[in-house]
Tab-separated table of C-alpha atoms in Angstrom:
chain	number	residue	atom	x	y	z
W	1	MET	CA	0.505	-0.348	-0.094
W	2	ALA	CA	1.527	3.570	-1.096
W	3	ASP	CA	2.481	6.001	1.273
W	4	GLN	CA	1.095	9.986	0.851
W	5	ARG	CA	3.641	12.059	2.939
W	6	VAL	CA	2.956	16.058	3.133
W	7	GLU	CA	5.785	18.615	4.422
W	8	PHE	CA	6.151	21.515	4.823
W	9	LYS	CA	9.188	23.632	3.402
W	10	THR	CA	9.617	27.087	3.459
W	11	GLY	CA	6.193	28.890	4.261
W	12	PHE	CA	4.050	26.147	1.484
W	13	LEU	CA	2.896	22.937	1.596
W	14	CYS	CA	5.015	20.290	-0.805
W	15	ALA	CA	3.414	16.880	-1.135
W	16	TRP	CA	4.978	13.951	-3.122
W	17	THR	CA	2.650	10.702	-3.575
W	18	SER	CA	3.947	6.917	-4.405
W	19	GLY	CA	2.391	4.691	-6.064
W	20	LEU	CA	-0.738	6.680	-7.127
W	21	SER	CA	-2.108	7.155	-10.366
W	22	GLU	CA	-1.125	10.169	-12.139
W	23	VAL	CA	-4.886	11.425	-11.889
W	24	GLY	CA	-4.803	11.394	-7.654
W	25	GLN	CA	-1.285	13.187	-8.261
W	26	GLN	CA	-2.684	15.793	-10.325
W	27	ASP	CA	-5.544	16.569	-8.170
W	28	LEU	CA	-3.405	16.820	-4.628
W	29	ARG	CA	-0.910	19.098	-6.731
W	30	VAL	CA	-3.905	21.276	-7.462
W	31	GLN	CA	-5.014	21.580	-4.069
W	32	VAL	CA	-1.893	22.698	-2.607
W	33	ALA	CA	-0.889	24.950	-5.046
W	34	SER	CA	-4.142	26.698	-4.563
W	35	ASP	CA	-4.259	26.930	-1.281
W	36	ASP	CA	-0.481	28.105	-0.558
W	37	LEU	CA	-1.250	31.092	0.684
W	38	VAL	CA	-3.646	29.843	3.574
W	39	GLU	CA	-2.269	28.396	6.860
W	40	PRO	CA	-0.561	25.414	6.868
W	41	SER	CA	-2.732	23.790	9.217
W	42	VAL	CA	-6.020	24.612	7.151
W	43	ILE	CA	-4.171	22.928	4.061
W	44	LEU	CA	-2.921	20.109	5.845
W	45	LEU	CA	-6.040	19.203	6.428
W	46	ARG	CA	-8.141	19.457	3.434
W	47	VAL	CA	-5.594	17.515	1.734
W	48	ILE	CA	-6.314	14.818	4.741
W	49	SER	CA	-9.721	14.762	3.545
W	50	ALA	CA	-9.389	15.347	-0.294
W	51	TYR	CA	-6.839	12.032	0.068
W	52	ILE	CA	-8.888	10.032	2.836
W	53	LYS	CA	-12.207	10.933	0.250
W	54	THR	CA	-10.179	9.730	-2.851
W	55	GLN	CA	-8.235	7.332	-2.377
W	56	GLU	CA	-9.025	5.773	0.911
W	57	ARG	CA	-5.410	4.823	1.909
W	58	ARG	CA	-2.743	4.675	4.583
W	59	ILE	CA	-1.066	8.417	4.604
W	60	THR	CA	1.534	9.386	6.430
W	61	ILE	CA	1.969	13.431	7.297
W	62	GLY	CA	5.546	14.420	8.673
W	63	GLU	CA	5.928	12.034	11.397
W	64	THR	CA	3.355	9.401	11.322
W	65	PHE	CA	-0.247	9.215	11.206
W	66	GLN	CA	-1.510	5.912	9.677
W	67	TYR	CA	-5.053	6.523	8.019
W	68	GLY	CA	-8.032	6.021	10.403
W	69	SER	CA	-5.514	7.040	13.375
W	70	TRP	CA	-7.031	10.337	14.475
W	71	ASN	CA	-10.685	8.886	14.661
């Protein structure tokens, strides 16, 4: 199962994927790029929400949070 990693760099959110379809990667990057001036925690929540809705796979954010671990 692929990991989704999200990391903060120089004030904006960088995201990269492993094992996802091109469409999934494009969708996530558009979400991140369009929100790069928003509070980072807000971006992070939007990315988590969008990712879980579309992919329903394990997710890793900075340190490790697995899909469902915050429920």
